[in-house]
């Protein structure tokens, strides 16, 4: 997750339960470290089911090169 959507991954957010349920089913939920820095959000405020990567866009490109598909919502 990058950009304004990052707020959905914070502890106490409306989607917190859904993020936890997805992670429990094996979905890896990832937050962009650059977005966190830009928005001055400390990683500790994220739902504990979320993993932080340095750059979300580069992570998406890396996964696509590895054969993963991207779904844009």
Short mmCIF file of C-alpha atoms in Angstrom, two decimals:
data_model
loop_
_atom_site.label_atom_id
_atom_site.label_comp_id
_atom_site.label_asym_id
_atom_site.label_seq_id
_atom_site.Cartn_x
_atom_site.Cartn_y
_atom_site.Cartn_z
CA UNK A 1 0.00 0.00 0.00
CA UNK A 2 1.29 3.41 -0.98
CA UNK A 3 -0.08 6.93 -0.88
CA UNK A 4 -3.22 8.01 0.93
CA UNK A 5 -4.46 4.42 1.27
CA UNK A 6 -1.73 3.77 3.85
CA UNK A 7 -4.06 5.09 6.55
CA UNK A 8 -6.24 1.98 6.12
CA UNK A 9 -3.33 -0.03 7.55
CA UNK A 10 -3.09 1.88 10.84
CA UNK A 11 -4.07 0.38 14.17
CA UNK A 12 -7.68 1.28 14.91
CA UNK A 13 -8.55 1.91 11.25
CA UNK A 14 -11.93 0.75 9.98
CA UNK A 15 -10.24 -2.01 7.94
CA UNK A 16 -8.04 -3.31 10.76
CA UNK A 17 -10.03 -6.53 11.21
CA UNK A 18 -10.07 -7.18 7.45
CA UNK A 19 -6.30 -6.68 7.22
CA UNK A 20 -5.80 -9.17 10.07
CA UNK A 21 -8.17 -11.68 8.45
CA UNK A 22 -6.37 -11.39 5.12
CA UNK A 23 -2.99 -11.89 6.79
CA UNK A 24 -4.32 -14.94 8.64
CA UNK A 25 -5.27 -16.41 5.25
CA UNK A 26 -1.76 -15.92 3.90
CA UNK A 27 -2.16 -12.54 2.19
CA UNK A 28 0.96 -10.47 2.72
CA UNK A 29 -0.02 -6.88 3.48
CA UNK A 30 2.83 -4.47 2.77
CA UNK A 31 3.24 -0.76 3.51
CA UNK A 32 5.54 1.59 1.61
CA UNK A 33 8.26 2.98 3.85
CA UNK A 34 8.61 6.08 1.67
CA UNK A 35 4.92 6.87 2.16
CA UNK A 36 5.27 6.42 5.92
CA UNK A 37 8.19 8.85 5.93
CA UNK A 38 6.39 11.36 3.70
CA UNK A 39 3.28 11.30 5.90
CA UNK A 40 5.35 11.21 9.10
CA UNK A 41 3.68 8.00 10.27
CA UNK A 42 5.85 5.88 12.56
CA UNK A 43 5.81 2.18 11.61
CA UNK A 44 4.70 1.37 15.17
CA UNK A 45 1.26 2.83 14.32
CA UNK A 46 0.67 0.15 11.69
CA UNK A 47 -1.47 -2.91 12.25
CA UNK A 48 0.95 -5.63 13.39
CA UNK A 49 -0.10 -7.80 10.43
CA UNK A 50 1.57 -5.30 8.06
CA UNK A 51 5.16 -5.54 6.84
CA UNK A 52 7.06 -2.40 5.80
CA UNK A 53 9.22 -2.33 2.64
CA UNK A 54 11.55 0.56 1.80
CA UNK A 55 9.78 1.43 -1.48
CA UNK A 56 6.34 0.07 -2.35
CA UNK A 57 6.63 0.72 -6.09
CA UNK A 58 9.95 -1.11 -6.34
CA UNK A 59 8.48 -3.99 -4.31
CA UNK A 60 5.56 -4.24 -6.78
CA UNK A 61 7.97 -4.28 -9.74
CA UNK A 62 10.11 -6.94 -8.03
CA UNK A 63 7.09 -9.16 -7.46
CA UNK A 64 5.83 -8.71 -11.02
CA UNK A 65 9.25 -9.72 -12.34
CA UNK A 66 9.00 -12.82 -10.14
CA UNK A 67 5.71 -13.74 -11.85
CA UNK A 68 3.15 -12.21 -9.49
CA UNK A 69 0.16 -10.36 -10.91
CA UNK A 70 -0.91 -6.91 -9.81
CA UNK A 71 -4.52 -5.96 -9.11
CA UNK A 72 -5.31 -2.26 -9.23
CA UNK A 73 -8.35 -1.19 -7.23
#
